[in-house]
Amino acid sequence: MNRTISFKLNGRDEKIEIDVRQSLLEVLRERFGLTGVKQGCAVGECGACTVLIDDEPIDSCIFLAAWADGRSIRTVEGESRDGSLSEIQEAFVDQGAVQCGICTPGFVMAATALVEKTRRGVLTREQIRQGLAGNLCRCTGYDTIVTAVEKTIAKKPDK
């Protein structure tokens, strides 16, 4: 059964006909070519497919595309502006928090949500680890990822 849905994708209004059984991951990768959204485990455990829906991190592999109707979706591709990386993307590069690249887009999106919800300097390293607990990495050992988030939060202006 098909259905037409509308949503905002990385700031652009989109309208598309989908099969109601398709996951958001499938629609983003196959229909929009957003390959930064990775399929890892396909059961919502690894976080490689993390996108922000209405600014909340969501595992797109277990989120039906039909549920995105009327929502705002952000993927890693939408975080850079005019060829410049976002602050968190820049911090990942600066801290060497990027290894094989499978988990990186999902971590960037989870970290983006965490940074956007946090006032400057408020989170401890343990709180950052807890905030990123839905994302798994086999390469980095997490310290560089946590440091990247920590440094980005430290640079935030006071609210």
CSV table of C-alpha atoms in Angstrom, one decimal:
chain,number,residue,atom,x,y,z
A,1,MET,CA,0.0,0.0,0.0
A,2,ASN,CA,1.4,3.4,-1.0
A,3,ARG,CA,0.9,6.7,0.7
A,4,THR,CA,2.1,10.3,-0.1
A,5,ILE,CA,3.9,12.0,2.8
A,6,SER,CA,5.3,15.5,3.2
A,7,PHE,CA,8.2,16.6,5.5
A,8,LYS,CA,11.0,19.0,5.7
A,9,LEU,CA,14.3,17.3,4.9
A,10,ASN,CA,17.5,19.2,5.7
A,11,GLY,CA,15.5,22.5,5.5
A,12,ARG,CA,13.8,21.7,2.2
A,13,ASP,CA,10.1,20.8,1.8
A,14,GLU,CA,9.7,17.4,0.3
A,15,LYS,CA,6.7,15.4,-0.9
A,16,ILE,CA,7.0,11.7,-1.9
A,17,GLU,CA,5.0,8.6,-2.4
A,18,ILE,CA,6.2,5.7,-0.3
A,19,ASP,CA,5.3,2.1,0.5
A,20,VAL,CA,4.0,2.3,4.0
A,21,ARG,CA,6.2,-0.7,5.0
A,22,GLN,CA,9.4,1.2,4.2
A,23,SER,CA,11.7,2.4,6.9
A,24,LEU,CA,12.8,6.0,6.9
A,25,LEU,CA,16.4,4.7,6.4
A,26,GLU,CA,15.3,3.1,3.1
A,27,VAL,CA,13.6,6.2,1.9
A,28,LEU,CA,16.5,8.5,2.8
A,29,ARG,CA,19.1,6.3,1.2
A,30,GLU,CA,17.2,4.9,-1.9
A,31,ARG,CA,14.9,7.8,-2.8
A,32,PHE,CA,17.0,10.8,-1.7
A,33,GLY,CA,20.5,9.4,-2.1
A,34,LEU,CA,21.5,10.4,1.4
A,35,THR,CA,24.1,7.7,1.9
A,36,GLY,CA,25.4,9.2,5.1
A,37,VAL,CA,22.5,7.4,6.8
A,38,LYS,CA,24.1,4.0,7.3
A,39,GLN,CA,22.5,0.7,7.9
A,40,GLY,CA,24.4,-1.2,10.6
A,41,CYS,CA,22.4,-3.6,12.7
A,42,ALA,CA,18.9,-3.0,11.2
A,43,VAL,CA,17.3,-3.4,14.6
A,44,GLY,CA,17.9,0.0,16.3
A,45,GLU,CA,20.8,-1.1,18.4
A,46,CYS,CA,23.9,0.5,16.9
A,47,GLY,CA,22.9,4.1,16.0
A,48,ALA,CA,24.6,4.1,12.6
A,49,CYS,CA,21.3,5.2,11.1
A,50,THR,CA,20.7,8.1,13.6
A,51,VAL,CA,18.9,11.1,12.1
A,52,LEU,CA,17.2,13.9,13.9
A,53,ILE,CA,13.4,14.1,13.7
A,54,ASP,CA,12.1,17.3,15.2
A,55,ASP,CA,15.6,17.7,16.7
A,56,GLU,CA,15.4,14.3,18.5
A,57,PRO,CA,17.9,11.5,17.6
A,58,ILE,CA,16.0,8.5,16.1
A,59,ASP,CA,17.1,5.2,14.7
A,60,SER,CA,15.8,5.5,11.2
A,61,CYS,CA,16.1,1.7,10.5
A,62,ILE,CA,13.2,1.0,12.9
A,63,PHE,CA,11.2,4.2,12.2
A,64,LEU,CA,8.7,3.9,9.4
A,65,ALA,CA,8.9,6.6,6.8
A,66,ALA,CA,5.1,7.1,7.1
A,67,TRP,CA,5.7,8.3,10.6
A,68,ALA,CA,7.8,11.2,9.3
A,69,ASP,CA,4.8,12.8,7.7
A,70,GLY,CA,4.6,16.5,8.7
A,71,ARG,CA,7.9,16.3,10.6
A,72,SER,CA,11.3,17.8,10.2
A,73,ILE,CA,14.2,15.5,9.4
A,74,ARG,CA,17.9,16.3,9.6
A,75,THR,CA,20.7,14.0,8.3
A,76,VAL,CA,24.4,14.4,8.4
A,77,GLU,CA,24.4,15.8,4.8
A,78,GLY,CA,22.3,18.7,6.0
A,79,GLU,CA,24.7,19.8,8.8
A,80,SER,CA,27.3,21.4,6.7
A,81,ARG,CA,26.5,24.8,5.2
A,82,ASP,CA,28.0,26.4,2.1
A,83,GLY,CA,30.8,23.8,2.0
A,84,SER,CA,31.7,24.4,5.7
A,85,LEU,CA,31.4,21.6,8.3
A,86,SER,CA,29.2,22.2,11.3
A,87,GLU,CA,30.9,22.8,14.7
A,88,ILE,CA,30.5,19.2,15.8
A,89,GLN,CA,31.7,17.8,12.4
A,90,GLU,CA,34.8,20.1,12.7
A,91,ALA,CA,35.4,18.9,16.3
A,92,PHE,CA,35.2,15.3,15.1
A,93,VAL,CA,37.9,16.0,12.5
A,94,ASP,CA,40.1,18.0,14.9
A,95,GLN,CA,40.0,15.3,17.6
A,96,GLY,CA,40.5,12.4,15.3
A,97,ALA,CA,37.1,11.0,16.2
A,98,VAL,CA,36.6,9.6,12.7
A,99,GLN,CA,37.9,6.1,11.9
A,100,CYS,CA,36.2,3.8,9.4
A,101,GLY,CA,33.2,6.1,8.9
A,102,ILE,CA,30.4,3.6,9.4
A,103,CYS,CA,29.2,5.0,12.8
A,104,THR,CA,30.4,8.6,12.3
A,105,PRO,CA,27.3,10.1,10.7
A,106,GLY,CA,25.1,8.6,13.4
A,107,PHE,CA,27.4,9.8,16.1
A,108,VAL,CA,27.5,13.3,14.6
A,109,MET,CA,23.7,13.5,14.6
A,110,ALA,CA,23.4,12.2,18.2
A,111,ALA,CA,26.2,14.6,19.3
A,112,THR,CA,24.5,17.5,17.5
A,113,ALA,CA,21.2,16.8,19.4
A,114,LEU,CA,23.2,16.6,22.6
A,115,VAL,CA,25.1,19.8,22.0
A,116,GLU,CA,22.0,21.7,20.9
A,117,LYS,CA,20.2,20.8,24.2
A,118,THR,CA,23.1,21.6,26.5
A,119,ARG,CA,24.3,24.9,27.9
A,120,ARG,CA,27.9,25.7,27.7
A,121,GLY,CA,30.2,23.5,29.9
A,122,VAL,CA,27.3,21.8,31.7
A,123,LEU,CA,27.9,18.1,30.9
A,124,THR,CA,30.5,15.9,32.4
A,125,ARG,CA,32.4,13.4,30.3
A,126,GLU,CA,30.2,10.6,31.9
A,127,GLN,CA,27.0,12.5,31.0
A,128,ILE,CA,28.3,12.9,27.4
A,129,ARG,CA,29.0,9.1,27.3
A,130,GLN,CA,25.4,8.5,28.6
A,131,GLY,CA,24.0,10.9,26.0
A,132,LEU,CA,25.7,9.0,23.2
A,133,ALA,CA,25.0,5.5,24.6
A,134,GLY,CA,22.7,4.6,21.7
A,135,ASN,CA,25.6,4.7,19.3
A,136,LEU,CA,28.3,2.0,19.0
A,137,CYS,CA,31.8,2.3,17.5
A,138,ARG,CA,34.4,-0.5,17.1
A,139,CYS,CA,37.3,1.7,16.1
A,140,THR,CA,37.7,4.9,18.2
A,141,GLY,CA,37.4,3.7,21.8
A,142,TYR,CA,35.0,6.6,22.3
A,143,ASP,CA,37.4,9.0,24.0
A,144,THR,CA,38.0,11.2,20.9
A,145,ILE,CA,34.3,11.3,20.3
A,146,VAL,CA,33.6,12.4,23.9
A,147,THR,CA,36.4,15.0,23.7
A,148,ALA,CA,34.9,16.4,20.4
A,149,VAL,CA,31.5,16.8,22.1
A,150,GLU,CA,33.1,18.3,25.2
A,151,LYS,CA,35.1,20.8,23.2
A,152,THR,CA,32.0,21.8,21.2
A,153,ILE,CA,29.9,22.4,24.3
A,154,ALA,CA,32.7,24.4,25.9
A,155,LYS,CA,32.7,26.8,22.9
A,156,LYS,CA,28.9,27.4,23.1
A,157,PRO,CA,27.9,30.9,24.0
A,158,ASP,CA,26.3,31.2,27.4
A,159,LYS,CA,22.5,31.2,27.3
